[in-house]
CSV table of C-alpha atoms and ligand atoms in Angstrom, one decimal:
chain,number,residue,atom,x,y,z
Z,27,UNK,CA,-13.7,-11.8,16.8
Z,28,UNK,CA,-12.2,-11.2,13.2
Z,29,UNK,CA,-10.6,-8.2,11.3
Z,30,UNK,CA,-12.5,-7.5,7.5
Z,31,UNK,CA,-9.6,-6.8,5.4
Z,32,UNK,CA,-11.3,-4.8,2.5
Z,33,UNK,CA,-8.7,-5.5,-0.6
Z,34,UNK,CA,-7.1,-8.6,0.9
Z,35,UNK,CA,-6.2,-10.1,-2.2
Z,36,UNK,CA,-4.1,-7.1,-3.5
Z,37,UNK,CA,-0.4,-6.2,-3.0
Z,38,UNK,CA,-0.3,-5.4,0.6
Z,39,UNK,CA,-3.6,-6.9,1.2
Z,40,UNK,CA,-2.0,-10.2,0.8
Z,41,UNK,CA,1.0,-9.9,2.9
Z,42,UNK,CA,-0.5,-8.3,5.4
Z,43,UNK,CA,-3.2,-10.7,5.6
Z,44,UNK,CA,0.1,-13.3,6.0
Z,45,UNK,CA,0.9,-11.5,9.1
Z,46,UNK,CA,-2.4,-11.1,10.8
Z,47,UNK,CA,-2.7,-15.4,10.8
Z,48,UNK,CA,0.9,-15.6,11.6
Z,49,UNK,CA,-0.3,-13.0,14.4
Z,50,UNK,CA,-3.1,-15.2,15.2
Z,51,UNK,CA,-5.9,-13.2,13.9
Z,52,UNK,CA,-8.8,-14.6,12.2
Z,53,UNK,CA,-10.1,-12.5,8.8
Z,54,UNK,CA,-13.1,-11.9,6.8
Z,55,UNK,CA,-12.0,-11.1,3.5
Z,56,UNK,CA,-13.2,-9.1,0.6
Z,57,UNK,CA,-11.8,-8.3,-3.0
Z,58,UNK,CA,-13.9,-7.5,-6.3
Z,59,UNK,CA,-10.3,-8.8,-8.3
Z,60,UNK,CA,-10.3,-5.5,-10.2
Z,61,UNK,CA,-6.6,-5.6,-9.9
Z,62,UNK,CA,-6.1,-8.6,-7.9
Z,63,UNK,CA,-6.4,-12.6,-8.4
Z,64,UNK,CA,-8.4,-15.5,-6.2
Z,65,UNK,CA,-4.5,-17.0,-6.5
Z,66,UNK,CA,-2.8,-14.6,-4.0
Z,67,UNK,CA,-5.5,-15.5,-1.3
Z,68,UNK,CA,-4.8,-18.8,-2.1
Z,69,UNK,CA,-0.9,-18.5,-1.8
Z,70,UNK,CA,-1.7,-16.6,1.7
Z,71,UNK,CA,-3.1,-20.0,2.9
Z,72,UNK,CA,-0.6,-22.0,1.6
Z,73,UNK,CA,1.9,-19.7,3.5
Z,74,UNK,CA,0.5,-19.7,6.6
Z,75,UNK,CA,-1.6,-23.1,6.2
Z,76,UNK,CA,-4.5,-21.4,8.1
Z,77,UNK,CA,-7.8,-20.5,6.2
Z,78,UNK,CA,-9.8,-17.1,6.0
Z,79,UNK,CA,-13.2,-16.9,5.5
Z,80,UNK,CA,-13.7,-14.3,1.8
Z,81,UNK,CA,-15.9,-12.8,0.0
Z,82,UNK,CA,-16.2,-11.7,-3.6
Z,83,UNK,CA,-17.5,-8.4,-3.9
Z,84,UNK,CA,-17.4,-4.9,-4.2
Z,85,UNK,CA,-17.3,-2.4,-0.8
Z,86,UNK,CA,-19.8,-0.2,-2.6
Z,87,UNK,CA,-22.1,-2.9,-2.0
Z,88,UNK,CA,-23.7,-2.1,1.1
Z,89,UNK,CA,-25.6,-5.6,0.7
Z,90,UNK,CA,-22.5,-8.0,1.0
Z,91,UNK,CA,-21.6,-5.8,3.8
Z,92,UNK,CA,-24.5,-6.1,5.4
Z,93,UNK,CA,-24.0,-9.3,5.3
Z,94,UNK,CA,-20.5,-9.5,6.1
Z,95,UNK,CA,-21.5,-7.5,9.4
Z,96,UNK,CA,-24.0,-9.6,10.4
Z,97,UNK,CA,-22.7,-13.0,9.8
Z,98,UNK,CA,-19.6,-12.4,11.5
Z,99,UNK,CA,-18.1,-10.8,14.7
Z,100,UNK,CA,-16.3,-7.7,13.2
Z,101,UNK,CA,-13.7,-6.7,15.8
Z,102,UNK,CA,-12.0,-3.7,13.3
Z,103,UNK,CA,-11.3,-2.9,9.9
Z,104,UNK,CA,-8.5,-2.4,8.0
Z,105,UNK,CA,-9.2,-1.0,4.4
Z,106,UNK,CA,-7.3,-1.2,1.4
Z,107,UNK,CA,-9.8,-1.7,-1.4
Z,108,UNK,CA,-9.3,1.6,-3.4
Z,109,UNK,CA,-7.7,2.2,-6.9
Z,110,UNK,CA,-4.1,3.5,-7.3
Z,111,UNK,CA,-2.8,4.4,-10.3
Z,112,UNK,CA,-1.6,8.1,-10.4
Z,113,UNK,CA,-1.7,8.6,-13.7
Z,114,UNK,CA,-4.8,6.6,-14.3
Z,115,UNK,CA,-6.4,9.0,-11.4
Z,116,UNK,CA,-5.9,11.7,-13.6
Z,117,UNK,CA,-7.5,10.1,-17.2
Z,118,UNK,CA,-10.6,8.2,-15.2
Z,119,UNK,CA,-11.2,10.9,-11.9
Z,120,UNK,CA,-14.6,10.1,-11.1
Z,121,UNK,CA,-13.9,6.4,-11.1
Z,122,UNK,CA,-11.2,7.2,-8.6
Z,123,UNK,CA,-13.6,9.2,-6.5
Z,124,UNK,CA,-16.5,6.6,-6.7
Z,125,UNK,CA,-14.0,3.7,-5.7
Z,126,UNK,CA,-11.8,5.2,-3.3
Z,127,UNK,CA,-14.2,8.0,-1.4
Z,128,UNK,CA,-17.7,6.4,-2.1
Z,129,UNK,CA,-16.3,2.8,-1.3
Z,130,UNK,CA,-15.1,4.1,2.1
Z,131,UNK,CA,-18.1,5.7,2.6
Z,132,UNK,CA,-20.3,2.9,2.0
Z,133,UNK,CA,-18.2,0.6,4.2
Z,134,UNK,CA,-17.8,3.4,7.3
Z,135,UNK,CA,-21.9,3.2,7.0
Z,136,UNK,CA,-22.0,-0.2,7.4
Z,137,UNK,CA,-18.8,-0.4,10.2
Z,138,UNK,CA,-21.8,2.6,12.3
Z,139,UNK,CA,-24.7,0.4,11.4
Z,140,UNK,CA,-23.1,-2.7,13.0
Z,141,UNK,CA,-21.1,-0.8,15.7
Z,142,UNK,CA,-17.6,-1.7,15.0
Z,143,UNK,CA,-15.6,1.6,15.6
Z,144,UNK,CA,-11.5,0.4,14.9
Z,145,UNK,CA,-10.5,1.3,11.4
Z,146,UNK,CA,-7.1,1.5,9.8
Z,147,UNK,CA,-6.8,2.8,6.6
Z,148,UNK,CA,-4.1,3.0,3.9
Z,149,UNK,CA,-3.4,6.3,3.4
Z,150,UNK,CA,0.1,7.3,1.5
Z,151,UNK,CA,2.9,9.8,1.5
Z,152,UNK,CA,1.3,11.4,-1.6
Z,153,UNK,CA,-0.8,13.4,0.5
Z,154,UNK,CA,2.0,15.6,1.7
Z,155,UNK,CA,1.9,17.0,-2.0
Z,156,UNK,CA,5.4,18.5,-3.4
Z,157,UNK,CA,6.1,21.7,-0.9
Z,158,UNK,CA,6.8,20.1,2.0
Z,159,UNK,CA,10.9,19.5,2.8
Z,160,UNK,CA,11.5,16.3,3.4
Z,161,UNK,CA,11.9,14.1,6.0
Z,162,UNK,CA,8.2,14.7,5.8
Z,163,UNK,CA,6.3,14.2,9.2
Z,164,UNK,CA,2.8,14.2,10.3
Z,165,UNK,CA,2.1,17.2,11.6
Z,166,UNK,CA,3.2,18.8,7.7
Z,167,UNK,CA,0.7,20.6,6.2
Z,168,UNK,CA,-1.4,17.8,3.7
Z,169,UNK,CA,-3.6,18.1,0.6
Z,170,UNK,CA,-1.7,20.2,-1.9
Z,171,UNK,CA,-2.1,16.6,-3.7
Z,172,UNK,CA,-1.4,16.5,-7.6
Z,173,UNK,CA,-3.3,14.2,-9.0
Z,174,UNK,CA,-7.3,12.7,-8.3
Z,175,UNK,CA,-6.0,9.7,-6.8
Z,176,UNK,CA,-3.9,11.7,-3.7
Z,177,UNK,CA,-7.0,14.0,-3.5
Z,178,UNK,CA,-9.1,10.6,-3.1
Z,179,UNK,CA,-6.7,9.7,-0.3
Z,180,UNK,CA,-6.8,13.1,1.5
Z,181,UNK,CA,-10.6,13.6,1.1
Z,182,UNK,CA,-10.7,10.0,2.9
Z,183,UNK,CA,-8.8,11.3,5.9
Z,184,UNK,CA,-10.9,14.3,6.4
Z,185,UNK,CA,-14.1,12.3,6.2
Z,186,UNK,CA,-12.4,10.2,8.8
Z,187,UNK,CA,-11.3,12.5,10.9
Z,188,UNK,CA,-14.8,14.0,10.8
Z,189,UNK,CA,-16.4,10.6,11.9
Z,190,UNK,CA,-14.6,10.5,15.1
Z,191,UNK,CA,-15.7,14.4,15.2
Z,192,UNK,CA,-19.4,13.1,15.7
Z,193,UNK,CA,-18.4,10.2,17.3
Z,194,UNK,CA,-15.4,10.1,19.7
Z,195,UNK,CA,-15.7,6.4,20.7
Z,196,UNK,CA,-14.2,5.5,17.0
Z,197,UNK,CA,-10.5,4.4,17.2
Z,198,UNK,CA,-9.1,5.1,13.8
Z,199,UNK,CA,-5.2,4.9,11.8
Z,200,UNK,CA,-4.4,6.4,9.0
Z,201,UNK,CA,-1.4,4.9,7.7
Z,202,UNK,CA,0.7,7.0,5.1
Z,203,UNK,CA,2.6,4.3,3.1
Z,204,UNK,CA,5.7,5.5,1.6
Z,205,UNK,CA,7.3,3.5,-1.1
Z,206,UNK,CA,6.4,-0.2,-1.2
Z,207,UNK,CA,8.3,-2.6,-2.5
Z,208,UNK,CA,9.6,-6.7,-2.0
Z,209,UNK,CA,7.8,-9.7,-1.3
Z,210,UNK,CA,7.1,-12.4,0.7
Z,211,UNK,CA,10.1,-14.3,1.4
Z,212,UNK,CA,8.6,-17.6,0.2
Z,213,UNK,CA,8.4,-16.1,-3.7
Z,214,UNK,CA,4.3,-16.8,-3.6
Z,215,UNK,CA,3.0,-13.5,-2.9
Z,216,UNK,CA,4.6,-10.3,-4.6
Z,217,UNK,CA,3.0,-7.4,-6.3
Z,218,UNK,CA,1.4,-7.9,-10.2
Z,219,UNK,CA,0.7,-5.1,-12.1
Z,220,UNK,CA,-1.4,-4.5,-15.4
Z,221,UNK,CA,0.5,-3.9,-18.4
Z,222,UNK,CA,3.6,-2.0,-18.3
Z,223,UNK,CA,4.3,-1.1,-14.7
Z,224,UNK,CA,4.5,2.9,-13.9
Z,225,UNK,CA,6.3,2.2,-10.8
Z,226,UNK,CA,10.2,1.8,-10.6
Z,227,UNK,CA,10.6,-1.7,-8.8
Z,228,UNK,CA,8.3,-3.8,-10.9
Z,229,UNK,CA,9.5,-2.4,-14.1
Z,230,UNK,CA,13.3,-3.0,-12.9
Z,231,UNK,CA,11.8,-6.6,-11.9
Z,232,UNK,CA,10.4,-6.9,-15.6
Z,233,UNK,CA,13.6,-5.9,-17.1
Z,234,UNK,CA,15.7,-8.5,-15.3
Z,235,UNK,CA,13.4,-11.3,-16.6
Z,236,UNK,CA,13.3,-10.1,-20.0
Z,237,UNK,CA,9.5,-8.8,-20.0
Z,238,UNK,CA,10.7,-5.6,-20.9
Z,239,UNK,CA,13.8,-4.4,-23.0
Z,240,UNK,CA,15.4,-1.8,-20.6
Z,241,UNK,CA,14.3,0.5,-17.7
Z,242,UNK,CA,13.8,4.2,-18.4
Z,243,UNK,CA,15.3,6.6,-16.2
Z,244,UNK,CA,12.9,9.2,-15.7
Z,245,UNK,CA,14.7,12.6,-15.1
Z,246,UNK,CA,18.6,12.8,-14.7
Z,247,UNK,CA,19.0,16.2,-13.5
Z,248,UNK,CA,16.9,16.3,-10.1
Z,249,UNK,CA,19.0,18.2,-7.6
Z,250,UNK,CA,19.9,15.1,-5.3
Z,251,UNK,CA,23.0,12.6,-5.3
Z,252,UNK,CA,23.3,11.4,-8.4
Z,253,UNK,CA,20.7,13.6,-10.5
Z,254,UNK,CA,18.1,10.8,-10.0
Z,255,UNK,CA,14.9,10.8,-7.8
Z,256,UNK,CA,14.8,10.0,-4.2
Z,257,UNK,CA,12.1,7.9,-2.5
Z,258,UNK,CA,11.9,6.1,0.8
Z,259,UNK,CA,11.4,2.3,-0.1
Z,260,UNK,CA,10.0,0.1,2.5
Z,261,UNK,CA,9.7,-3.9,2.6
Z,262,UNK,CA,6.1,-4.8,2.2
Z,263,UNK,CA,6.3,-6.9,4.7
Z,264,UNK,CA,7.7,-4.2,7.0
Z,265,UNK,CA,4.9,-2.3,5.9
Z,266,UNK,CA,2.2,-5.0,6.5
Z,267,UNK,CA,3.8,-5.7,10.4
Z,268,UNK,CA,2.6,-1.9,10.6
Z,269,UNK,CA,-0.9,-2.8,10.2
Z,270,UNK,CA,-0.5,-5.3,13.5
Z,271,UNK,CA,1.0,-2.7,15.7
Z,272,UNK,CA,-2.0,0.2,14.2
Z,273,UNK,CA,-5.2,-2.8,15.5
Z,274,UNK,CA,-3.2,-3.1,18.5
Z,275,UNK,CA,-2.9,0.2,19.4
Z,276,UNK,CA,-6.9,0.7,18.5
Z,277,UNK,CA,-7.7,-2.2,20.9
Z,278,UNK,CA,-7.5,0.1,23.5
Z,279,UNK,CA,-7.6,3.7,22.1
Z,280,UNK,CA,-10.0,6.1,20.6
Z,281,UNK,CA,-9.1,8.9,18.6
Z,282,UNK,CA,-7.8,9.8,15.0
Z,283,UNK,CA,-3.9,9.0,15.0
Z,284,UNK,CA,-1.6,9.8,11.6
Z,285,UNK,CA,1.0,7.7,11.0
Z,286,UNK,CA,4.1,7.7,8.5
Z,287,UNK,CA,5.3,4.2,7.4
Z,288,UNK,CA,8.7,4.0,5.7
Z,289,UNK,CA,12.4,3.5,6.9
Z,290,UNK,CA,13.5,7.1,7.1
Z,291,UNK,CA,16.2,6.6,4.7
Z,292,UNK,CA,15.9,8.0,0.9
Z,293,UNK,CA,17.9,5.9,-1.9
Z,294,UNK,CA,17.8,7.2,-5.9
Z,295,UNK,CA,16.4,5.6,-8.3
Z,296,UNK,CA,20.6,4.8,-9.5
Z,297,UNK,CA,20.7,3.2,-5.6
Z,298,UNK,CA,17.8,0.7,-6.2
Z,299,UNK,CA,19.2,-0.8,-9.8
Z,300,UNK,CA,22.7,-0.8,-8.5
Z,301,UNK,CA,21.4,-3.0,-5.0
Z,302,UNK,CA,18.9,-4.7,-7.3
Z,303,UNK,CA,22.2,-5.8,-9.9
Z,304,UNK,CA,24.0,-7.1,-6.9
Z,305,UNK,CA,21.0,-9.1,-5.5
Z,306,UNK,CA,20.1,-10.8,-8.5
Z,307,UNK,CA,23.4,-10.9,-10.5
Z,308,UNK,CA,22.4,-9.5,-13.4
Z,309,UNK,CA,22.9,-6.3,-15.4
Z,310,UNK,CA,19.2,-4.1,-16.0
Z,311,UNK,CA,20.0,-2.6,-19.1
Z,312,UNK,CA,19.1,1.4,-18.7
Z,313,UNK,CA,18.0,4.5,-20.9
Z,314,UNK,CA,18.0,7.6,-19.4
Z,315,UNK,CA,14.5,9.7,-20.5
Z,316,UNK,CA,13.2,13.1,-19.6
Z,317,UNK,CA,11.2,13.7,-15.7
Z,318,UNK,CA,8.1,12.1,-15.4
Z,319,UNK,CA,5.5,14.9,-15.3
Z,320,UNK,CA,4.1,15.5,-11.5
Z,321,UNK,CA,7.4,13.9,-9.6
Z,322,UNK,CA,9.3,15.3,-7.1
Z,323,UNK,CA,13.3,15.1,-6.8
Z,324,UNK,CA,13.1,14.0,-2.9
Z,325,UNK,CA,10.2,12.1,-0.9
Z,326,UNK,CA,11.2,10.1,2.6
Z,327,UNK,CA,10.0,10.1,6.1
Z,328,UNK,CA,10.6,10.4,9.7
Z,329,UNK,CA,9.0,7.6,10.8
Z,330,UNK,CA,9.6,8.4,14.4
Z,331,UNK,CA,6.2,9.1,15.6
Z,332,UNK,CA,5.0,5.3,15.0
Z,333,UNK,CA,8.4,4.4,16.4
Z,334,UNK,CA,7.4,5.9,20.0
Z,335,UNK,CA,3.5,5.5,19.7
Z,336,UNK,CA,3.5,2.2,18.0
Z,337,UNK,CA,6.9,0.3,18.8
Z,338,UNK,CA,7.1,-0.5,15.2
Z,339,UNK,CA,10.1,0.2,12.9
Z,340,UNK,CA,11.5,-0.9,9.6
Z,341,UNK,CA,13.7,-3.9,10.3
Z,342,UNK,CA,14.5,-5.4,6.5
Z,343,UNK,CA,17.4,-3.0,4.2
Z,344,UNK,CA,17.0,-2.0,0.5
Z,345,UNK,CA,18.9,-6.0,0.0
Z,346,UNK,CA,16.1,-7.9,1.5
Z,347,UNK,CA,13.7,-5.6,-0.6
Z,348,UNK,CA,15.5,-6.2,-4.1
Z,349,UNK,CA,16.4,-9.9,-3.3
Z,350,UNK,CA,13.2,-10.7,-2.3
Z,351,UNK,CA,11.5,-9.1,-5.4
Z,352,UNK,CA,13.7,-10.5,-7.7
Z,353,UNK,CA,12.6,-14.1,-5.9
Z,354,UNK,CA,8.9,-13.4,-6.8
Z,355,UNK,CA,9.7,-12.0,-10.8
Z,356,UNK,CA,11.9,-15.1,-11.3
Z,357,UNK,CA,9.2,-18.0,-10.0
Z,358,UNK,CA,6.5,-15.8,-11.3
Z,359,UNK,CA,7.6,-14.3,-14.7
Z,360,UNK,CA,3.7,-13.8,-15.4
Z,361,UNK,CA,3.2,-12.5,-12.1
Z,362,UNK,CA,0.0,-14.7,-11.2
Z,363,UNK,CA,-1.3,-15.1,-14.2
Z,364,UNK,CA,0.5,-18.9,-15.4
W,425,LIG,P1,-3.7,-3.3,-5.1
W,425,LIG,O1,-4.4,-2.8,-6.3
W,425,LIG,O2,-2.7,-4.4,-5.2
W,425,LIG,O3,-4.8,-3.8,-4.0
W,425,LIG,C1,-6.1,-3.2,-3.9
W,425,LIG,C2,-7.1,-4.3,-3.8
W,425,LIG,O4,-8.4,-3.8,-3.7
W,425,LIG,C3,-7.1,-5.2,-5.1
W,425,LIG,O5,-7.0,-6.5,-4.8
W,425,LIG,C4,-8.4,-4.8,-5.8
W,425,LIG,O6,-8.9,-5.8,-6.6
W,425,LIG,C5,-9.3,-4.4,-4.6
W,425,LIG,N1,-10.3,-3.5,-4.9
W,425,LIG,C6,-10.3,-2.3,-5.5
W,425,LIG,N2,-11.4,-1.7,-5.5
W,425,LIG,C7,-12.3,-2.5,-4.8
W,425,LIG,C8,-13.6,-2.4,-4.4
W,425,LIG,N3,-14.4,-1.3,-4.8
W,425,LIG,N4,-14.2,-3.4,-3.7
W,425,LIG,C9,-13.5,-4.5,-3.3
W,425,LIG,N5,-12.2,-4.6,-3.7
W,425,LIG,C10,-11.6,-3.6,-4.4
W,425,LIG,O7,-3.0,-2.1,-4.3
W,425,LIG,P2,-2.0,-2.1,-3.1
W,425,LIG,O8,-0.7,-1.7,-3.6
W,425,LIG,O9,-2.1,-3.4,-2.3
W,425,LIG,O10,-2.6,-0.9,-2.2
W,425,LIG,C11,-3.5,-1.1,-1.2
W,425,LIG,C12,-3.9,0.2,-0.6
W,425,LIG,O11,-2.8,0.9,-0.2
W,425,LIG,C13,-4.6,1.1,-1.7
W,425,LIG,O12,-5.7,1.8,-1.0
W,425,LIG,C14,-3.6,2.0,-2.1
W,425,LIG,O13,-4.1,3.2,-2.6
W,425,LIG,C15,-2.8,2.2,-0.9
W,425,LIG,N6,-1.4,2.6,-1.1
W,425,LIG,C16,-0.6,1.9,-1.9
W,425,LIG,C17,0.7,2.3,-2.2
W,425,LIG,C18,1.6,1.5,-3.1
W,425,LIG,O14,2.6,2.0,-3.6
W,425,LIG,N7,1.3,0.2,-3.4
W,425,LIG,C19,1.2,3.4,-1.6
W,425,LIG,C20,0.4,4.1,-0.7
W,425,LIG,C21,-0.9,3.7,-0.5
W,426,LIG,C1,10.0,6.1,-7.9
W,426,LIG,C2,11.1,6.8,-8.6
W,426,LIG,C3,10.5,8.0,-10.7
W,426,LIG,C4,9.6,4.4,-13.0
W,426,LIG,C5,4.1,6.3,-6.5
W,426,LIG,C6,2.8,7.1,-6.2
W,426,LIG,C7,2.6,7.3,-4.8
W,426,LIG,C8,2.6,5.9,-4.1
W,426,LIG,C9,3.8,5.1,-4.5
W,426,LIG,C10,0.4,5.1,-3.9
W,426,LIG,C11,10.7,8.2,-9.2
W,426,LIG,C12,11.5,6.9,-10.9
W,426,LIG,C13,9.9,5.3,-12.0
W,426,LIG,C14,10.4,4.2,-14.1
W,426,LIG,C15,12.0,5.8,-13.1
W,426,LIG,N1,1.5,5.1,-4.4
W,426,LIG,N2,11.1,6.0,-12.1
W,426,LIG,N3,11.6,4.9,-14.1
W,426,LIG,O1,6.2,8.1,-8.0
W,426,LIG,O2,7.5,7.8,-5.8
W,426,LIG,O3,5.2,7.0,-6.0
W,426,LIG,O4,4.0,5.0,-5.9
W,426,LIG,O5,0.0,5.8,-3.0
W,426,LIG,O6,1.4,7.9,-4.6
W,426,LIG,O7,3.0,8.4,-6.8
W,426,LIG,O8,7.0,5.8,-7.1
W,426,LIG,O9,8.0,3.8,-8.1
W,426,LIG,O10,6.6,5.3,-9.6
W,426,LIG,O11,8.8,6.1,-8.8
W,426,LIG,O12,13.1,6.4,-13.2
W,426,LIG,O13,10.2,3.4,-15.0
W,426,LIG,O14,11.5,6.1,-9.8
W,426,LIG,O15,10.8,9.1,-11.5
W,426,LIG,O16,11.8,9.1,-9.0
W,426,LIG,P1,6.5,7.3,-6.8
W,426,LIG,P2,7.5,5.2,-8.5
């Protein structure tokens, strides 16, 4: 019995498909590389020095998963093949739409087709839009998204939740990721954007190595601590653990079951330079700019629900997550490209 990991050679892919080996698990892999590389689920092997049986291809190809099903023994799923840049979302929608909603689409087809019923999915806090207070928990009200991408990720969970509708013997997790950031301890594995990164802890990475002359800081005046934006930053390795405890839990459970994954604690954007200075020793040169259109001032969890259904917490602090970053940036200035 194996678990496909759709996505496997992307940021949490890889780390998480670190954990399932470590865990014991064997995996069927698939990635297209549309924002990934063939190096990552090499590194993942080096890390764990056990072997995972991959394919190349795309999840909207109901042929390789046709194949996939049939030539192995597909215990569950857990999908992260999707696209996820916000602001992308909102220039290329339909290309969001086709990869993110069609993709799942094709690949819950294919999961009915070859009767495998255990799916966890990668959902994220965006869904819970901007009116909800936080700590934001899962019984909130979701789908006031702002942007294609979120919509993508909300649409996903009602056509979930409508497939165990139909049919109740499906186990599936939808995971809503809050903010992930770090790396794998070993400095092989870490997360590689295209081009200049939108998101705060690869552009602070950038900065410290010199790929980039200063870090913007995007909106001064939010009504929080320090005028700064709050997010809830979580270890990806924290994060990928989650994944474990989620196929567990579907081993012997049916139903649709939500899940928030973060730490429960919100740091500013001020915070995360300030820990990142004193874990790498150096000084990220700042520029304060105007909001970023679409943010909110203050986005973190509860995360108690997969505390008490799933016996999974956070365990790693906002110093593992900026050391361990900074390890990855500084043996990987090109990220994995040499
Ligand atoms: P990523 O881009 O690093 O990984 C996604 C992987 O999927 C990549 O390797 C990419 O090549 C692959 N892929 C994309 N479309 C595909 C397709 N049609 N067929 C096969 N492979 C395909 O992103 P990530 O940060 O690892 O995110 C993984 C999942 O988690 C995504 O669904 C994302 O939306 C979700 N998520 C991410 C975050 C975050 O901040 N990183 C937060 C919440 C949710
Ligand atoms: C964090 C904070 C910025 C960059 C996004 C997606 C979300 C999820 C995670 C997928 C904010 C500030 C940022 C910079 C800055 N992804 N910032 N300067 O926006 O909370 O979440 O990634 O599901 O859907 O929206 O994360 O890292 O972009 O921003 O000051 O150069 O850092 O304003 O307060 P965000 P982020």
């Amino acid at each position: 019995m194996a678990i496909l990991v759709t996505g496997a050679a992307g940021y949490i892919g890889s780390h998480t498909c670190v954990e399932l080996l470590c865990g014991g698990y064997d995996i069927v892999a698939i990635d297209n590389f549309s924002n990934s590389s063939q190096t990552a689920l090499d590194m993942v092997e080096r890390i764990t020095g056990k072997k995972m049986r991959f394919y190349p291809g795309d999840i909207r190809d109901k042929d390789i998963l046709n194949r996939i099903f049939t030539e192995n023994e597909i215990d569950a799923v857990i999908h992260f093949a999707g696209l996820k840049a916000v602001g992308e979302s909102c220039e290329i929608p339909l290309e969001y739409y086709d990869n993110n909603v069609y993709g799942s689409i094709v690949l819950c087809k294919a999961m009915l087709q070859h009767n495998c019923k255990r799916l966890v999915f990668s959902s994220s806090a965006t869904v819970y839009g901007e009116n909800n207070p936080s700590p934001l928990r899962e019984d909130m009200p979701v789908g006031a998204a702002t942007n294609p991408y979120g919509s993508s990720k909300y649409i996903i969970e009602l056509i979930l939740t409508d497939l165990f509708n139909c049919d109740n013997s499906f186990g599936i997790c939808l995971l809503r990721y809050f903010n992930p950031i770090g790396a794998h301890e070993s400095g092989l594995i870490g997360e590689d954007p295209n081009g200049i990164p939108n998101n705060l802890m690869p552009r602070i990475t950038q900065t410290a190595i010199g790929r980039l002359p200063y870090l913007p800081i995007r909106g001064t005046d939010y009504d929080t601590h320090d005028g700064t934006g709050v997010r809830d930053y979580i270890h990806v390795a924290d994060l990928a653990k989650g994944h474990i405890k989620a196929v567990e839990k579907l081993a012997n459970s049916t139903g649709v079951f939500t899940y928030n994954l973060g730490t429960g604690t919100g740091y500013s954007v001020y915070d995360l330079v300030r820990a990142f200075e004193k874990a790498s020793g150096l000084k990220i040169p700042c520029k304060k700019e105007p909001r970023r259109p679409g943010d909110i001032a203050v986005c973190y969890s509860d995360p108690s629900k997969a505390f008490k259904e799933l016996g999974w917490k956070a365990e790693k602090n906002l110093d593992d997550m900026c050391a361990d970053s900074f390890r990855w940036q500084k043996n990987n200035p090109n990220g994995y490209r040499k």
